[in-house]
PDB file of C-alpha atoms in Angstrom:
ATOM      1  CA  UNK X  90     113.271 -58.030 -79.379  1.00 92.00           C
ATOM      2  CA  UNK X  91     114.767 -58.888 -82.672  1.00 87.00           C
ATOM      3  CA  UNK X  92     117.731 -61.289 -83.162  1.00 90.00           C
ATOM      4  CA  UNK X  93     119.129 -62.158 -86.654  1.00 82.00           C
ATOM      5  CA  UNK X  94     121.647 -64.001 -87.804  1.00 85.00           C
ATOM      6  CA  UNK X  95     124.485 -62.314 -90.436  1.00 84.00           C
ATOM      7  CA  UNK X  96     126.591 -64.479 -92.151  1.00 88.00           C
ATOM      8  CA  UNK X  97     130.599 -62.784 -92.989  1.00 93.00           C
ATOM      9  CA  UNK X  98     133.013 -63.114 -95.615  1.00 95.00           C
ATOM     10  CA  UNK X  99     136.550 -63.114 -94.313  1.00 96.00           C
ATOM     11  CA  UNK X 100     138.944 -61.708 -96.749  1.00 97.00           C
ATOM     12  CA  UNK X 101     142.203 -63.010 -95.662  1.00 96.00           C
ATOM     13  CA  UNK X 102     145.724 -63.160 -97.000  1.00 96.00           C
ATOM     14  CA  UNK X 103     148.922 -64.661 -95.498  1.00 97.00           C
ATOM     15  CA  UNK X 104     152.598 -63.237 -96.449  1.00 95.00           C
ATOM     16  CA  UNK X 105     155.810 -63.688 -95.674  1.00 95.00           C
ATOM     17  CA  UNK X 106     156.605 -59.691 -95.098  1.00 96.00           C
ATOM     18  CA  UNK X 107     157.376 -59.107 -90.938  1.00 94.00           C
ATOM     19  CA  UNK X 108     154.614 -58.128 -88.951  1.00 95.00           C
ATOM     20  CA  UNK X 109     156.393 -54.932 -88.199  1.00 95.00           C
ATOM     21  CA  UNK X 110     156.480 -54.196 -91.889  1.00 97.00           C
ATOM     22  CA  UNK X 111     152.881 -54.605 -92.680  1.00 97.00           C
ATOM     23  CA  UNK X 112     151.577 -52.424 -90.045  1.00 97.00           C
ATOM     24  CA  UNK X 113     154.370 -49.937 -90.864  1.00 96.00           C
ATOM     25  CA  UNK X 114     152.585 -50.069 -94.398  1.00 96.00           C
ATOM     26  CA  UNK X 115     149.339 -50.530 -93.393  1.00 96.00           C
ATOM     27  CA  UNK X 116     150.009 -47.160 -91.381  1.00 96.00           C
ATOM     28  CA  UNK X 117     151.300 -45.337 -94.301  1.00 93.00           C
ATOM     29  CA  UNK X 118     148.457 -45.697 -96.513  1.00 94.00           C
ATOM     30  CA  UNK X 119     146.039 -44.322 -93.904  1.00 94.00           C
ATOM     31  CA  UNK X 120     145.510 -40.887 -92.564  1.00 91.00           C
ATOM     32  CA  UNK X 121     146.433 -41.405 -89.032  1.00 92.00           C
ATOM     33  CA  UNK X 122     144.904 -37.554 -87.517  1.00 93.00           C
ATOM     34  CA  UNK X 123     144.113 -36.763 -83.882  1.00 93.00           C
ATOM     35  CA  UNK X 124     140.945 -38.123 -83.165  1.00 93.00           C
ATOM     36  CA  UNK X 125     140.055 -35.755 -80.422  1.00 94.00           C
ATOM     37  CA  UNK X 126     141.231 -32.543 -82.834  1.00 95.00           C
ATOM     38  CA  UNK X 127     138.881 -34.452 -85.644  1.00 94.00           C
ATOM     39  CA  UNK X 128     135.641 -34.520 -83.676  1.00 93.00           C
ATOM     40  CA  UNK X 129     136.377 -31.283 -82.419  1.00 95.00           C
ATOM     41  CA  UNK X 130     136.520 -30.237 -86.316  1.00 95.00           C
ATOM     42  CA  UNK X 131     133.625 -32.204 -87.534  1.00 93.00           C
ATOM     43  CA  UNK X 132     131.637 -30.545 -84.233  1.00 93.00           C
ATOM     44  CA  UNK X 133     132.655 -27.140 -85.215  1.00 94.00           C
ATOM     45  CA  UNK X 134     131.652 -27.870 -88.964  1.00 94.00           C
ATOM     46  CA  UNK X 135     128.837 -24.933 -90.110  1.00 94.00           C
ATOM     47  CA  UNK X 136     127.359 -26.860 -92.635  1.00 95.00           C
ATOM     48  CA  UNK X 137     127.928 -30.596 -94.526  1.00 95.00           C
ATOM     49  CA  UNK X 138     130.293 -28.814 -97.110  1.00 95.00           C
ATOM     50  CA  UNK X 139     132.428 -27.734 -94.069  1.00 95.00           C
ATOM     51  CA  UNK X 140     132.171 -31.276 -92.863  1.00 94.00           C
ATOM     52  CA  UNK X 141     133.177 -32.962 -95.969  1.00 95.00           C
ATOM     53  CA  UNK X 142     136.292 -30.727 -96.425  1.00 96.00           C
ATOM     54  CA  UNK X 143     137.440 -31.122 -92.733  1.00 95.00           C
ATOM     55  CA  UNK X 144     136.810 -35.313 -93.501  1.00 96.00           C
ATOM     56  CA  UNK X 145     138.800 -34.949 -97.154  1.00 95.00           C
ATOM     57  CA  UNK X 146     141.534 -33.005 -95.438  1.00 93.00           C
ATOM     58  CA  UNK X 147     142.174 -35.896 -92.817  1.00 93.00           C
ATOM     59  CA  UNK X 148     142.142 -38.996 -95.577  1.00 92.00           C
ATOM     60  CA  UNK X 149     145.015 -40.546 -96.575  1.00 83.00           C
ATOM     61  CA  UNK X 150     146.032 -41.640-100.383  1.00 89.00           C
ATOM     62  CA  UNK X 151     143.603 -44.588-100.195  1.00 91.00           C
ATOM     63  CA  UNK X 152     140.598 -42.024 -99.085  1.00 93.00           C
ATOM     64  CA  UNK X 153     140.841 -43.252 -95.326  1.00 95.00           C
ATOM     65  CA  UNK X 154     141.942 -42.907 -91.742  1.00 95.00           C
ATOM     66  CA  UNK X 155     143.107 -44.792 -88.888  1.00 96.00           C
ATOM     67  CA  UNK X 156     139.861 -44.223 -86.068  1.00 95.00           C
ATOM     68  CA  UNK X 157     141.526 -46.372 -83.421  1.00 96.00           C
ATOM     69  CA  UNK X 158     144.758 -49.349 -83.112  1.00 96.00           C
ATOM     70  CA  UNK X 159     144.291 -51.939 -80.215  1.00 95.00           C
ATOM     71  CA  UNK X 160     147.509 -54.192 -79.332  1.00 93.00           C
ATOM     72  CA  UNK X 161     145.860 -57.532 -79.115  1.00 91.00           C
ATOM     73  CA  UNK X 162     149.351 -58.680 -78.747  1.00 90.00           C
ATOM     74  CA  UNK X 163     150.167 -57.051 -75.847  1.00 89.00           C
ATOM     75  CA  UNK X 164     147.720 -58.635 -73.842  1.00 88.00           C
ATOM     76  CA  UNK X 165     148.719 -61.882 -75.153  1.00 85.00           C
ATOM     77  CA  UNK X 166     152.343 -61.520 -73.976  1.00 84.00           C
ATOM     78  CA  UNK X 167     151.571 -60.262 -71.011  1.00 84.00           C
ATOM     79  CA  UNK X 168     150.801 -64.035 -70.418  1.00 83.00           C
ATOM     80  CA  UNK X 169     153.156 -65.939 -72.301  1.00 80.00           C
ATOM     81  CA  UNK X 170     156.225 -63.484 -71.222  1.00 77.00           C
ATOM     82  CA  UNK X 171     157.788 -63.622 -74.885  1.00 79.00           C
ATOM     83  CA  UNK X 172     157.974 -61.314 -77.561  1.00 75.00           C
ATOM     84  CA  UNK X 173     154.672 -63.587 -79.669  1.00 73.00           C
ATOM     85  CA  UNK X 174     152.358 -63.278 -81.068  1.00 82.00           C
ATOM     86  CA  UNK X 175     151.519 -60.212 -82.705  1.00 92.00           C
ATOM     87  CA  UNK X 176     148.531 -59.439 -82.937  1.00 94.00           C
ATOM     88  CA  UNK X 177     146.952 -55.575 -83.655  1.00 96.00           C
ATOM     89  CA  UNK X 178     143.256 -54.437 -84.390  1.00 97.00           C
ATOM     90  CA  UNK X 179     142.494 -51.714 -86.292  1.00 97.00           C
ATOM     91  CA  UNK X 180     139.565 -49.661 -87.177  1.00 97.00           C
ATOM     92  CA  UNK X 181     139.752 -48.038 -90.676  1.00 96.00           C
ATOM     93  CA  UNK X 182     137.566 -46.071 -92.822  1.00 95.00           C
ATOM     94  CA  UNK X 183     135.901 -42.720 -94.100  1.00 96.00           C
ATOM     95  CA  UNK X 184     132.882 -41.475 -92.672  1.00 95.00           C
ATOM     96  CA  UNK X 185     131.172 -40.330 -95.802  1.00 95.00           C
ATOM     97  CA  UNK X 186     131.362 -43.570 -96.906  1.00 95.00           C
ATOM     98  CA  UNK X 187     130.033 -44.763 -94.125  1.00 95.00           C
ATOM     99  CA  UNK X 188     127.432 -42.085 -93.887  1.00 95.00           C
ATOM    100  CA  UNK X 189     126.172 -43.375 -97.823  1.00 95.00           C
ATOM    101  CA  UNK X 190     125.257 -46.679 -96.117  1.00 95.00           C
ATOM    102  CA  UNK X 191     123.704 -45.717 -93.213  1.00 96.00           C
ATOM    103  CA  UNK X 192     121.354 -43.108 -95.303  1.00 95.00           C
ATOM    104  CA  UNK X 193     120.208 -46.989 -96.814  1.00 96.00           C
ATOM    105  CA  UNK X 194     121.155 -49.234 -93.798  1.00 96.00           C
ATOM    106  CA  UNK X 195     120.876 -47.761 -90.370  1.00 95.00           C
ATOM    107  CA  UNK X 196     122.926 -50.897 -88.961  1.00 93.00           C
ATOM    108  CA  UNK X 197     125.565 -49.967 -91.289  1.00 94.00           C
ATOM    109  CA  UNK X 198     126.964 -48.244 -88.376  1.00 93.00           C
ATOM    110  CA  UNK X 199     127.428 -51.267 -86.527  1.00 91.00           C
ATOM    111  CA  UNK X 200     130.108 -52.132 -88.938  1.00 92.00           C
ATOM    112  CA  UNK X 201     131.667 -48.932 -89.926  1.00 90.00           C
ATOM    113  CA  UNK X 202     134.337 -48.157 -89.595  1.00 94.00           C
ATOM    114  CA  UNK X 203     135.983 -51.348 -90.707  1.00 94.00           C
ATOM    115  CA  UNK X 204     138.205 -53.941 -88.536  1.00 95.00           C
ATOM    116  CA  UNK X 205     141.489 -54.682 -90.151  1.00 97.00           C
ATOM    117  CA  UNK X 206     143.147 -57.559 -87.873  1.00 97.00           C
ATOM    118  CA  UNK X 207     147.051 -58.336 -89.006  1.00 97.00           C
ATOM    119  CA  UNK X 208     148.485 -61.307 -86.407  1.00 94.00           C
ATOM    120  CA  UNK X 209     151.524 -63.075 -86.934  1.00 93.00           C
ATOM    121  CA  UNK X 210     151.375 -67.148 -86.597  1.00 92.00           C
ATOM    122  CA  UNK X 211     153.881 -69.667 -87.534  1.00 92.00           C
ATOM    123  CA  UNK X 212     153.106 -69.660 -91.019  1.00 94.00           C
ATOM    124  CA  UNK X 213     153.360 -65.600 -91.638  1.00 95.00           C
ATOM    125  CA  UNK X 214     151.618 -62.869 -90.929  1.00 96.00           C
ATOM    126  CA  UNK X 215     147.789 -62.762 -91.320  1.00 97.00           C
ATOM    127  CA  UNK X 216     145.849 -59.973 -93.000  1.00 97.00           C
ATOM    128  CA  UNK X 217     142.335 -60.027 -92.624  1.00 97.00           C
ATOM    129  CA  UNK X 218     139.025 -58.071 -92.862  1.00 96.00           C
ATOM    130  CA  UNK X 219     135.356 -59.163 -92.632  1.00 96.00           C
ATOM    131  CA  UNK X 220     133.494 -58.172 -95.717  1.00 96.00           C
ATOM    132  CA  UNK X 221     131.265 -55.193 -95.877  1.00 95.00           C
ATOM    133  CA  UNK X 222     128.879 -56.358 -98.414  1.00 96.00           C
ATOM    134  CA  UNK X 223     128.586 -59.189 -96.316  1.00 95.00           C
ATOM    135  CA  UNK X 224     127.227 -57.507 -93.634  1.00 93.00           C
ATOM    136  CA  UNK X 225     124.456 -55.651 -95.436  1.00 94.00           C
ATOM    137  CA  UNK X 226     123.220 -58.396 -98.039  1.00 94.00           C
ATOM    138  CA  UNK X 227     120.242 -59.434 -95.656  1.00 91.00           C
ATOM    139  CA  UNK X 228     119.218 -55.889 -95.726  1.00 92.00           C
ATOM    140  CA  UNK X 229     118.478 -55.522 -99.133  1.00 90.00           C
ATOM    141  CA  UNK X 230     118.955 -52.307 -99.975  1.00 94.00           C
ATOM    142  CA  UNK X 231     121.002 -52.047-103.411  1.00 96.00           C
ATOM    143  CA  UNK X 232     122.118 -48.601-102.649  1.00 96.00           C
ATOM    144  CA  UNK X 233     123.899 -49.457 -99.199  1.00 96.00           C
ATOM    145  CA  UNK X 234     125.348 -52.764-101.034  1.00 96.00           C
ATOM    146  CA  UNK X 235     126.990 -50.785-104.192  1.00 96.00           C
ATOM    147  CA  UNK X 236     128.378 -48.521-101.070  1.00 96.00           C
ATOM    148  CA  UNK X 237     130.183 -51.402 -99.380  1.00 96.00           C
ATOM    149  CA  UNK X 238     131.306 -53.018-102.767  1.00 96.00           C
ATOM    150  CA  UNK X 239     133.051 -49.936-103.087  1.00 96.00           C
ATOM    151  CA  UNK X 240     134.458 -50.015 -99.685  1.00 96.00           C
ATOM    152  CA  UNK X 241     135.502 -53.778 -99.746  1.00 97.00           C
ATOM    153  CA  UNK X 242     137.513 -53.110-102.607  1.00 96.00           C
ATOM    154  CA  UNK X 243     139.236 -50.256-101.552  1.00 95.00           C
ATOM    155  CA  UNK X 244     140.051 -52.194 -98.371  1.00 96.00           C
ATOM    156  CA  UNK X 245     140.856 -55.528-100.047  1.00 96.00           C
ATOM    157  CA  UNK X 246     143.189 -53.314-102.425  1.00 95.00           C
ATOM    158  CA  UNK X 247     144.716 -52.087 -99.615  1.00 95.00           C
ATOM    159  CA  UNK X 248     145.864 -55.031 -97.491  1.00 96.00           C
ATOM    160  CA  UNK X 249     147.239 -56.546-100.752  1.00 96.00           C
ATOM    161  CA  UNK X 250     149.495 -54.095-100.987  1.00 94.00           C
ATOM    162  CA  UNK X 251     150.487 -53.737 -97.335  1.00 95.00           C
ATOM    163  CA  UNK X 252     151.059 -57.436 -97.689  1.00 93.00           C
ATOM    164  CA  UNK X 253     153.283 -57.637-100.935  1.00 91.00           C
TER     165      UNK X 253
END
């Protein structure tokens, strides 16, 4: 049994935009397909060519898609009986990006595809995301690391927008 410690980079921003308005744009610049029709695709894919065309044809401007939302909020509410906080999780990214990592970093896949978290607290909304190359820097591998630079700006490039 192995246990090691990773140390994470939060990226986070606060703005004044509503919370509604930065998933609403956070939503926009992501390729939100059926995931049940996209595993069924991916499944039925002959050969990696056919893979990577049925993964191109399901990205979004910013080369990714929305794998899953979770309402953190909801749950939340449930308890206090108000309409706050707002809180949503969201798993973003491209799997041939994330497949470049793992090729380098098999526990890549632990933390791909990404977690977005947007909450709302008194002083704005918050935008955050832990850092890829964070993740991977105890493993080493400069392959898997120029992978997730790649991906951490993409990512951080994205929430800046959603958030101005």
């Amino acid at each position: 049994m192995t246990i090691a410690k990773v140390e994470v980079e939060r990226f986070s921003l606060t703005c004044s935009k509503s919370f509604d308005a930065v998933v609403a744009a956070l939503k926009s610049a992501v390729e939100q397909p059926d995931m049940v029709e996209f595993f069924k695709a991916t499944g039925a894919a002959n050969s990696f060519s056919d893979l990577e065309r049925v993964v191109q044809s399901n990205l979004g401007r910013t080369g990714l898609m929305l794998f899953a939302e979770f309402d953190l909020g909801a749950i939340l509410r449930r308890e206090t009986g108000t309409e706050t906080p707002k809180s949503m999780r969201f798993l973003v990214g491209n799997p041939l990006i994330m497949k470049e990592m793992v090729k380098h970093v098999p526990d890549a896949g632990s933390y791909a595809p990404v977690t977005v978290l947007l909450d709302q607290r008194p002083d704005g909304v918050h935008v955050s995301y832990d850092k890829m190359e964070s993740y991977l820097l105890s493993y080493g591998s400069l392959e898997a690391l120029a992978v997730a630079r790649t991906l951490d700006a993409k990512i951080t490039t994205l929430l800046c927008e959603c958030a101005s």
